């Protein structure tokens, strides 16, 4: 007599494929992604448990150097304490937060990042981790500053010259 058991694993295979897709998306994203624990009582703040390659490229630290450390390792003299306070309050209340701050690369160079940090909950509703999406906005910031400097110089020249300036709108 032969007895057999048959189990349909198609749903498990679909979940496995979804997890592989998610993992590949996170690892290969152009934005820096950090995942920290949710231990807000640690003096250094939550500790990094995952970093993708984009975060390594942005910061200059290897993934191995980032993991186990606090994101505070990326902060420095130009990092706005008011923005850090805003982030700390959000962490303490397990809330999402969006901001732009100055971080520092491994070689000490400052760079601007746009941050979006969200708490992650387990099945019981307890926050277990924070996920930070980070986009380097340094070049955008430099371009905006260059345009503002150009406009400031143009306005100064217009004020000190005796030449009138007209803005013609061909649609009127």
XYZ file of C-alpha atoms in Angstrom:
172
model
C 0.000 0.000 0.000
C 1.316 3.466 -0.977
C 0.233 6.588 0.843
C 1.044 10.003 -0.524
C 0.515 13.568 0.549
C 0.012 16.297 -1.951
C 0.419 19.978 -1.049
C -0.316 22.928 -3.297
C 2.648 25.299 -2.953
C 1.644 27.729 -5.703
C 0.744 30.509 -3.226
C 4.068 30.069 -1.446
C 5.905 30.305 -4.772
C 4.056 33.526 -5.635
C 5.028 35.011 -2.231
C 8.642 33.933 -2.746
C 8.705 35.608 -6.167
C 7.202 38.785 -4.686
C 9.839 38.819 -1.943
C 12.631 38.377 -4.496
C 11.206 41.228 -6.572
C 10.977 43.467 -3.509
C 14.515 42.577 -2.423
C 15.892 43.295 -5.890
C 14.008 46.607 -6.050
C 15.399 47.774 -2.711
C 18.944 46.663 -3.452
C 18.982 48.261 -6.914
C 17.082 51.485 -6.212
C 18.743 54.752 -7.224
C 17.782 56.322 -3.885
C 19.687 55.488 -0.755
C 17.742 53.192 1.547
C 18.535 52.685 5.211
C 16.597 50.432 7.557
C 17.182 50.905 11.266
C 15.863 49.175 14.329
C 13.261 51.081 16.326
C 15.284 51.384 19.541
C 14.717 55.057 20.245
C 16.042 54.744 23.805
C 19.599 54.176 22.570
C 21.608 57.395 23.060
C 22.956 57.151 19.523
C 19.453 56.570 18.170
C 18.272 53.624 16.097
C 21.010 51.462 14.584
C 21.308 50.593 10.894
C 20.377 46.995 10.042
C 20.298 47.384 6.239
C 21.760 49.767 3.656
C 21.588 49.458 -0.109
C 24.410 50.127 -2.571
C 22.987 53.544 -3.496
C 23.364 54.613 0.149
C 26.938 53.395 0.061
C 27.563 55.414 -3.101
C 25.963 58.567 -1.641
C 27.800 58.390 1.701
C 31.113 56.883 0.654
C 30.809 54.269 3.411
C 30.595 50.606 2.498
C 27.410 48.767 3.400
C 29.409 46.854 6.048
C 30.616 50.144 7.592
C 27.064 51.491 7.795
C 25.433 48.423 9.351
C 25.507 48.414 13.145
C 26.064 52.167 13.367
C 23.666 55.020 13.938
C 22.771 57.302 11.026
C 24.192 60.032 13.286
C 27.602 58.974 11.964
C 26.636 60.888 8.797
C 25.916 64.179 10.561
C 28.329 67.051 11.089
C 28.729 70.778 11.771
C 26.322 71.954 9.036
C 23.600 69.469 9.968
C 20.695 71.580 11.234
C 19.966 70.746 14.904
C 16.344 71.862 14.457
C 15.821 69.279 11.713
C 17.506 66.612 13.849
C 15.188 67.535 16.723
C 12.209 67.252 14.378
C 13.380 63.780 13.353
C 14.004 62.710 16.955
C 10.489 63.746 17.980
C 9.016 61.794 15.076
C 11.039 58.712 16.068
C 9.998 58.979 19.707
C 6.345 59.107 18.611
C 6.846 56.459 15.909
C 5.674 58.857 13.199
C 6.825 59.451 9.647
C 8.973 62.473 8.916
C 10.213 64.261 5.792
C 13.029 66.776 5.770
C 16.183 67.928 4.034
C 19.479 67.914 5.903
C 23.205 68.110 5.352
C 25.063 64.858 5.861
C 28.774 64.153 5.516
C 30.486 61.556 3.364
C 33.217 59.294 4.642
C 35.845 61.711 3.280
C 34.229 64.632 5.152
C 32.444 66.398 2.297
C 28.977 67.757 3.058
C 26.037 66.807 0.853
C 22.325 67.612 0.955
C 19.765 64.859 1.184
C 16.022 64.818 1.006
C 14.781 62.289 3.565
C 11.517 60.438 3.947
C 11.433 58.182 7.014
C 8.539 55.889 7.887
C 7.974 53.527 10.817
C 7.401 49.838 10.008
C 5.017 47.795 12.167
C 4.824 44.075 12.746
C 1.593 42.019 12.722
C 0.849 43.091 16.291
C 1.087 46.777 15.336
C 4.366 47.376 17.176
C 6.944 49.550 15.396
C 10.013 47.384 14.836
C 11.993 49.383 12.287
C 12.295 52.683 10.453
C 12.890 52.881 6.705
C 14.608 55.957 5.317
C 14.584 56.853 1.630
C 17.380 59.301 0.891
C 17.935 61.297 -2.282
C 21.087 63.325 -2.820
C 19.913 66.859 -3.670
C 23.331 68.541 -3.653
C 23.431 69.299 -7.397
C 19.858 70.614 -7.416
C 20.722 72.858 -4.496
C 23.863 74.164 -6.255
C 21.839 74.942 -9.379
C 19.206 76.843 -7.374
C 21.931 78.810 -5.580
C 23.627 79.653 -8.907
C 20.331 80.891 -10.374
C 19.649 82.970 -7.260
C 23.146 84.493 -7.431
C 22.619 85.336 -11.111
C 19.240 86.974 -10.365
C 20.730 88.967 -7.480
C 23.548 90.261 -9.706
C 21.095 91.076 -12.500
C 18.874 93.055 -10.107
C 21.908 94.955 -8.793
C 23.048 95.836 -12.322
C 19.510 96.923 -13.230
C 19.310 99.198 -10.178
C 22.657 100.940 -10.662
C 22.382 101.358 -14.422
C 20.351 104.062 -16.062
C 18.966 101.609 -18.595
C 15.331 100.645 -18.297
C 14.359 97.010 -18.352
C 11.111 95.885 -19.892
C 9.428 92.519 -19.721
C 7.487 92.016 -22.915
C 4.794 89.383 -23.021
C 3.992 88.450 -26.647
C 0.595 87.114 -25.572
C -0.743 90.522 -24.483
